[in-house]
PDB file of C-alpha atoms in Angstrom:
ATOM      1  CA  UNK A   1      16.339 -22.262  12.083  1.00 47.00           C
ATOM      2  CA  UNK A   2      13.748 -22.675  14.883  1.00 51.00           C
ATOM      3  CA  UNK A   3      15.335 -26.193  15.857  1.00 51.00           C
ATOM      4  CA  UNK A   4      18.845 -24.786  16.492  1.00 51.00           C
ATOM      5  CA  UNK A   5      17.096 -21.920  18.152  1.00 48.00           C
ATOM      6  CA  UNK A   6      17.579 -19.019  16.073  1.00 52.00           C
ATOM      7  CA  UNK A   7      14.890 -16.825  15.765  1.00 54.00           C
ATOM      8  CA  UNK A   8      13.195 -13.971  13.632  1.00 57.00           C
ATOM      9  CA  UNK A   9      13.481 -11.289  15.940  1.00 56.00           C
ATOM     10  CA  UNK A  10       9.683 -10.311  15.438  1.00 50.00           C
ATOM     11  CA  UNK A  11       9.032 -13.811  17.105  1.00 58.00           C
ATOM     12  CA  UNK A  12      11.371 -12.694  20.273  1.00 64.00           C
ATOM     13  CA  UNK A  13       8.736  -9.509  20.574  1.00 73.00           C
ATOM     14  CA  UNK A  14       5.756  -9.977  21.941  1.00 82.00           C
ATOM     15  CA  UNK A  15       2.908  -8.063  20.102  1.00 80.00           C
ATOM     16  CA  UNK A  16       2.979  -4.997  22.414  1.00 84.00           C
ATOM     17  CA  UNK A  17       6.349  -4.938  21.217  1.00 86.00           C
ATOM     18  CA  UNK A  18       5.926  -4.922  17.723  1.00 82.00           C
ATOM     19  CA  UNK A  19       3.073  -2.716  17.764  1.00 82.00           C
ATOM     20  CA  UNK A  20       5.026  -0.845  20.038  1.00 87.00           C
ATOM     21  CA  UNK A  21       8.051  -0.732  17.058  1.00 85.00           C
ATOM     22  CA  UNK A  22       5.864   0.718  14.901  1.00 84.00           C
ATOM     23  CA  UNK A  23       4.152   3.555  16.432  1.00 88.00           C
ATOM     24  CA  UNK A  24       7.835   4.488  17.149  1.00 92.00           C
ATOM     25  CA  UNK A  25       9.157   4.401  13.415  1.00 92.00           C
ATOM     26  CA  UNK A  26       5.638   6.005  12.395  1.00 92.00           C
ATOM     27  CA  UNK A  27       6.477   8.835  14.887  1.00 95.00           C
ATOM     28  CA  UNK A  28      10.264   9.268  14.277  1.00 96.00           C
ATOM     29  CA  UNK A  29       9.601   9.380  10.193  1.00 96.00           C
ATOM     30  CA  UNK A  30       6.323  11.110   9.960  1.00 97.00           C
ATOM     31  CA  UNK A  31       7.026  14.721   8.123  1.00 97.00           C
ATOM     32  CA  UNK A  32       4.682  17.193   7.245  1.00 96.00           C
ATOM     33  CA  UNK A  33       5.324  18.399   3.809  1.00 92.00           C
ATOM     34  CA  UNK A  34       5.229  22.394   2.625  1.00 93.00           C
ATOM     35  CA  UNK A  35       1.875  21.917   0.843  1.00 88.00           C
ATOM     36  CA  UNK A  36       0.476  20.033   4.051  1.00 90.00           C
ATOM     37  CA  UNK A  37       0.169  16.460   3.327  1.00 89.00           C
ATOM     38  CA  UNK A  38       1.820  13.820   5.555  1.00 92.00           C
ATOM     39  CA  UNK A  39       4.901  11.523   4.105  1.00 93.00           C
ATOM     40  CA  UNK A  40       6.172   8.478   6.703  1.00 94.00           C
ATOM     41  CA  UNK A  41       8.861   6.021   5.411  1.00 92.00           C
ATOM     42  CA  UNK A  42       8.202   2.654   4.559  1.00 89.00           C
ATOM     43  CA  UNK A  43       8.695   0.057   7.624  1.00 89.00           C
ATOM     44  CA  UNK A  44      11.154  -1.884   6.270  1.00 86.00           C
ATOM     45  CA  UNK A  45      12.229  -5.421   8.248  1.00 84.00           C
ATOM     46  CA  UNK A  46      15.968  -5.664   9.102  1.00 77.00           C
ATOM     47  CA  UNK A  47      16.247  -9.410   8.221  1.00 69.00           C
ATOM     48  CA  UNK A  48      15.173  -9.611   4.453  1.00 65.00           C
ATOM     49  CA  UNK A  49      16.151  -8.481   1.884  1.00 67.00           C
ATOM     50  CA  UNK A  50      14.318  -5.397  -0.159  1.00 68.00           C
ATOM     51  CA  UNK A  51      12.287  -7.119  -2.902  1.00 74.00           C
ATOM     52  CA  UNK A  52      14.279  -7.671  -6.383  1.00 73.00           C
ATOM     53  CA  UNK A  53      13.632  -5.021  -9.265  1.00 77.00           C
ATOM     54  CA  UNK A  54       9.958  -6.204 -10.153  1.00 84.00           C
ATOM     55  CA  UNK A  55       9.581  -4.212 -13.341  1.00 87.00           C
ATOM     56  CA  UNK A  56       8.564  -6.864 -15.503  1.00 89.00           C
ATOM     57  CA  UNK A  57       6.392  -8.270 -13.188  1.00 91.00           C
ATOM     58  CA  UNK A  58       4.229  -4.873 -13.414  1.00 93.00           C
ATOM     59  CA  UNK A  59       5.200  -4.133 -16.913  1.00 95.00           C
ATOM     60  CA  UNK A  60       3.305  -7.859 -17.651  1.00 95.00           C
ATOM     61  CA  UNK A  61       0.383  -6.578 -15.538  1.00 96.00           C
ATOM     62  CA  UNK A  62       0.086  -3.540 -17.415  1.00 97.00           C
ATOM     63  CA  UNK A  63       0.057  -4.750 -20.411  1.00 98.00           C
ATOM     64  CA  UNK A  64      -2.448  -7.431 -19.711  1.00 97.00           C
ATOM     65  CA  UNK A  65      -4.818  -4.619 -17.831  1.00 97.00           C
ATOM     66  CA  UNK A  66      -4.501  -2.316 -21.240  1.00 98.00           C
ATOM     67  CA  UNK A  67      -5.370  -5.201 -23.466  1.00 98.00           C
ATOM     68  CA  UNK A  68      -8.536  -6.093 -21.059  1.00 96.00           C
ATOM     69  CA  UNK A  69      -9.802  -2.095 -20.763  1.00 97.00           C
ATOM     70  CA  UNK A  70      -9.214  -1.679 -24.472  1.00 98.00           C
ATOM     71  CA  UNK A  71     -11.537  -4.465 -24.971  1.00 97.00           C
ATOM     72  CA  UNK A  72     -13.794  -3.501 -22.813  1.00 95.00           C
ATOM     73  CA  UNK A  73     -13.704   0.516 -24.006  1.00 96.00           C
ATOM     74  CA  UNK A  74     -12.628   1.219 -20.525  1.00 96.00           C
ATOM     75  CA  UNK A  75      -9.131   2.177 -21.034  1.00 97.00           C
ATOM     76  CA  UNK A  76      -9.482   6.004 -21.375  1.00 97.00           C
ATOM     77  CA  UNK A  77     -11.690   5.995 -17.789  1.00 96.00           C
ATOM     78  CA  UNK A  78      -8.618   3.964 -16.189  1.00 97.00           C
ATOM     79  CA  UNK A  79      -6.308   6.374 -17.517  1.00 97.00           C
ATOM     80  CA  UNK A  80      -8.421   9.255 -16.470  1.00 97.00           C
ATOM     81  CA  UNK A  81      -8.175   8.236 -13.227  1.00 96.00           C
ATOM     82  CA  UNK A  82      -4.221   8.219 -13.080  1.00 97.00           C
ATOM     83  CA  UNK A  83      -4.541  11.955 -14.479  1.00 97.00           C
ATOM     84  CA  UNK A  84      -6.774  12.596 -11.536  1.00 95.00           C
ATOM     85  CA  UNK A  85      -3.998  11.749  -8.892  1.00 95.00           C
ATOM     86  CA  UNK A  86      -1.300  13.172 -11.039  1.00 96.00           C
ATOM     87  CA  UNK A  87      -3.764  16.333 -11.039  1.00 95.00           C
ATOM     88  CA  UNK A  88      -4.222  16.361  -6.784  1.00 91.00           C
ATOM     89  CA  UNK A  89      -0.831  15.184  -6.574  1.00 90.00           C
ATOM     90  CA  UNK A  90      -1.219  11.914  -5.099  1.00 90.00           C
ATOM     91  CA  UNK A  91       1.103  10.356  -6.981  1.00 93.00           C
ATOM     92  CA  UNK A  92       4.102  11.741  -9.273  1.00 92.00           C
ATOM     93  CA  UNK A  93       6.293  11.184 -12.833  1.00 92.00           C
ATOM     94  CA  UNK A  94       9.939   9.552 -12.026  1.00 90.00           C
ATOM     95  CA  UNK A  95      12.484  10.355 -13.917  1.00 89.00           C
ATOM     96  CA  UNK A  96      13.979   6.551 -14.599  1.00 84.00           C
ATOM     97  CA  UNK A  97      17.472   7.988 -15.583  1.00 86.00           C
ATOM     98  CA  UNK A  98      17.807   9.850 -11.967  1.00 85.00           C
ATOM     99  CA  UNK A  99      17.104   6.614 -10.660  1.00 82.00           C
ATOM    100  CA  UNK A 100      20.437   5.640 -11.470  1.00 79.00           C
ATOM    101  CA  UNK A 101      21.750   2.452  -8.971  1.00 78.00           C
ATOM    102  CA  UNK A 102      18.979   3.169  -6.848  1.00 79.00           C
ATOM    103  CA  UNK A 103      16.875   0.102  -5.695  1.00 78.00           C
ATOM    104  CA  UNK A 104      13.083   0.104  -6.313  1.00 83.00           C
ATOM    105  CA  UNK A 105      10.102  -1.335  -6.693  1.00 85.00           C
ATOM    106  CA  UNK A 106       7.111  -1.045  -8.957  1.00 88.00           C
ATOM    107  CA  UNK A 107       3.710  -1.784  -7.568  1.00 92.00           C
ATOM    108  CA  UNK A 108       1.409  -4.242 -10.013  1.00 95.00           C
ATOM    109  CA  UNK A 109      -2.189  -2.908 -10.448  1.00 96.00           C
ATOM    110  CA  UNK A 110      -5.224  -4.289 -11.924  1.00 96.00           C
ATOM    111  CA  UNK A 111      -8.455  -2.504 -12.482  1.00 96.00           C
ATOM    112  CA  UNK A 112     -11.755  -3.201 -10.679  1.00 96.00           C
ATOM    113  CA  UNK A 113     -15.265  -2.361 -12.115  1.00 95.00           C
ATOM    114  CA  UNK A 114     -17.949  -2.159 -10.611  1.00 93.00           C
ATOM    115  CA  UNK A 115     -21.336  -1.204 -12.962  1.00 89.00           C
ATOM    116  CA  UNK A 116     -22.995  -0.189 -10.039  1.00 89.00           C
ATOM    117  CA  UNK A 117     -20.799   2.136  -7.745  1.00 84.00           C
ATOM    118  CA  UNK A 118     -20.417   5.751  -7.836  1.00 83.00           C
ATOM    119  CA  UNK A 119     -16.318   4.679  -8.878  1.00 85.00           C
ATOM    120  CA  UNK A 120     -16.981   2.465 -11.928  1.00 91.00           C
ATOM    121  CA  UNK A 121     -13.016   1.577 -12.202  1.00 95.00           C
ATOM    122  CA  UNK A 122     -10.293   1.747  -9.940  1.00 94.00           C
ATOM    123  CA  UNK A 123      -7.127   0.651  -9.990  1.00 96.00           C
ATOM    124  CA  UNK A 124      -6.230  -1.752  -6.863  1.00 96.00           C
ATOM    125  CA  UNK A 125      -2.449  -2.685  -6.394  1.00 96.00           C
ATOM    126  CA  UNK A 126      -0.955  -5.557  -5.523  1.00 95.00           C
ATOM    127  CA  UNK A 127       2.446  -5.346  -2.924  1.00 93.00           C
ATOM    128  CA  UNK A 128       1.807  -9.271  -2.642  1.00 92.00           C
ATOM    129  CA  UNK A 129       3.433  -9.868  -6.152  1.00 90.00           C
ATOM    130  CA  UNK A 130       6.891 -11.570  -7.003  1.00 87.00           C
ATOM    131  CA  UNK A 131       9.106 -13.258  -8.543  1.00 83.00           C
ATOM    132  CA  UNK A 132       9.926 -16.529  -8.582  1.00 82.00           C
ATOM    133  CA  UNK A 133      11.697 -17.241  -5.386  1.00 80.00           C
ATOM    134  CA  UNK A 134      11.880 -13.888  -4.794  1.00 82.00           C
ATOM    135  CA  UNK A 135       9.919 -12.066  -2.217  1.00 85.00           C
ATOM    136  CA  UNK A 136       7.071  -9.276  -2.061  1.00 88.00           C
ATOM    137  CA  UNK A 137       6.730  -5.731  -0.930  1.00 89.00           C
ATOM    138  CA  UNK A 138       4.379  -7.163   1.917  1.00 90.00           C
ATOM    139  CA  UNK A 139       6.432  -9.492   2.637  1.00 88.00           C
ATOM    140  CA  UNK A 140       9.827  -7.201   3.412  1.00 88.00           C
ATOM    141  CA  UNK A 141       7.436  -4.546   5.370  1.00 89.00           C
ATOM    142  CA  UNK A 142       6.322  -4.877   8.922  1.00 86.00           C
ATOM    143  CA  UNK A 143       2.890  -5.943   9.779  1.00 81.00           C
ATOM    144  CA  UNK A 144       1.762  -3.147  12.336  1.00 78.00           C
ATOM    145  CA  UNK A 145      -0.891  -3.470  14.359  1.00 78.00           C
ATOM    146  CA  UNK A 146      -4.300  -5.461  13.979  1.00 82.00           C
ATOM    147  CA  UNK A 147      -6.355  -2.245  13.766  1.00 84.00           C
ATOM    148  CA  UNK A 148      -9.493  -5.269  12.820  1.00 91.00           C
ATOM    149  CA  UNK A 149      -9.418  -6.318  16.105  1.00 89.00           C
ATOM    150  CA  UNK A 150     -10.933  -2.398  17.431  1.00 90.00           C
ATOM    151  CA  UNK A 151     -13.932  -2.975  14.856  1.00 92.00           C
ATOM    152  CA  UNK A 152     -16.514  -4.497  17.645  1.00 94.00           C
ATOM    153  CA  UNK A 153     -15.535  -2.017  20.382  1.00 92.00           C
ATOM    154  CA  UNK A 154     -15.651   0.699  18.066  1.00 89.00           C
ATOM    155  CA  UNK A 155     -19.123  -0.302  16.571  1.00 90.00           C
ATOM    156  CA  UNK A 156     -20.312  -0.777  20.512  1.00 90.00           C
ATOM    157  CA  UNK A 157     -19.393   2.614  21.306  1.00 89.00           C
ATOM    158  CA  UNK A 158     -20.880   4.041  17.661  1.00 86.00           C
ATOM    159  CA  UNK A 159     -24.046   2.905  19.875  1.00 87.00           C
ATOM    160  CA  UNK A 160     -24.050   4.581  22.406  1.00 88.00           C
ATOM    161  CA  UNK A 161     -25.211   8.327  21.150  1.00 84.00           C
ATOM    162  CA  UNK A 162     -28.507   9.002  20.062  1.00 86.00           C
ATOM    163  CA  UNK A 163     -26.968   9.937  16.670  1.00 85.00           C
ATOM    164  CA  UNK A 164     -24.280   8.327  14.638  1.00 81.00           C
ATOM    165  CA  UNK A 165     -22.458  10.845  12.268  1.00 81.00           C
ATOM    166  CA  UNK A 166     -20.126   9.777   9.756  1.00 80.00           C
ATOM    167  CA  UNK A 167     -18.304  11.936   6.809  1.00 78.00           C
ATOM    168  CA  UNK A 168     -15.673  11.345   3.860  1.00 73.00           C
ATOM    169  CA  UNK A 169     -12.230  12.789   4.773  1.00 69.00           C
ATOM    170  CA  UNK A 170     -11.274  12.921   1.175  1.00 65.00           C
ATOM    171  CA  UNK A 171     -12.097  16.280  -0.105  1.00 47.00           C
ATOM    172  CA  UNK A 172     -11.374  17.963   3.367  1.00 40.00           C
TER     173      UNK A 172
END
C-alpha cells in the first residue's frame, strides 16, 4: 500500500498527534460510575477490523490452565482469586444469551506462580492472542503514549528530596 502511497492514517500523525488522539478519546469517554470507580471505552482503530469471536481460543487456554493447576493442587487458589474480583467487583458474570448478535471478545489467561511472592498465583491475560489470520485485541487498539520513556526523568526527580515515599493505591 505504501508504494502506491496509501497510508495508515497513524503513519500520517506524527506522535504528538497520536498521543494527542488519545488523551482526547480518554477524556471524551472517561465516566465516573455511581459507586466511584472510573470506566473509559476501549480505543478502538478505525481501519481494522474488531478481532473475530475468540472463544475457543480462550476456552483452549482454560482448559489447558485447569488441567496444569489441578496437577499442581493449585486450582482452588486460582479460582479463589477470580472470587476475589467478583467479590470487589472488578470484574462481573455475563449473561451469554443477552449477548445476543453482539460482537466480543474473550481475553486468554494463564496463571503465573511465583513460590516466593506475597501473590503466589495470578492470572496474567493475553490481548496478543488470535486466530489464524485473524488479528488480536492489541492489535485493533491504539498504542497510546510511551509512558517508558518518563521512567529516567521521573527516577531523576525521585532524587531530588531528602526522602522518597512510595505507597500501594490498591486498597485506597
Amino acid at each position: 500500500m505504501d508504494a502506491i502511497g496509501i497510508k495508515d492514517r497513524a503513519e500520517k500523525q506524527s506522535k504528538m498527534e497520536q498521543e494527542e488522539a488519545a488523551r482526547q478519546h480518554f477524556l471524551k469517554t472517561l465516566k465516573r460510575l455511581p459507586k466511584g470507580r472510573y470506566e473509559v471505552s476501549l480505543p478502538w482503530l478505525e481501519v481494522l477490523q474488531p478481532p473475530a469471536n475468540n472463544r475457543i481460543i480462550a476456552e483452549g487456554r482454560l482448559r489447558r490452565t485447569i488441567k496444569t493447576l489441578q496437577s499442581q493442587n493449585l486450582l482452588r487458589d486460582y479460582e479463589d482469586v477470580f472470587h476475589e474480583w467478583l467479590k470487589e467487583e472488578i470484574i462481573e458474570p455475563v449473561n451469554i444469551s443477552r449477548l445476543g448478535d453482539l460482537l466480543c471478545t474473550y481475553l486468554p489467561h494463564r496463571a503465573v506462580i511465583k513460590e516466593n511472592s506475597t501473590t503466589k498465583i495470578r492470572p496474567v491475560f493475553d490481548a496478543s492472542a488470535k486466530q489464524k489470520n485473524g488479528s488480536s485485541l492489541n492489535s485493533c487498539l491504539e498504542k497510546g503514549p510511551n509512558l517508558v520513556e518518563l521512567i529516567p526523568s521521573i527516577l531523576n526527580r525521585f532524587r531530588l528530596g531528602t526522602f522518597g515515599v512510595i505507597a500501594d493505591i490498591k486498597k485506597a
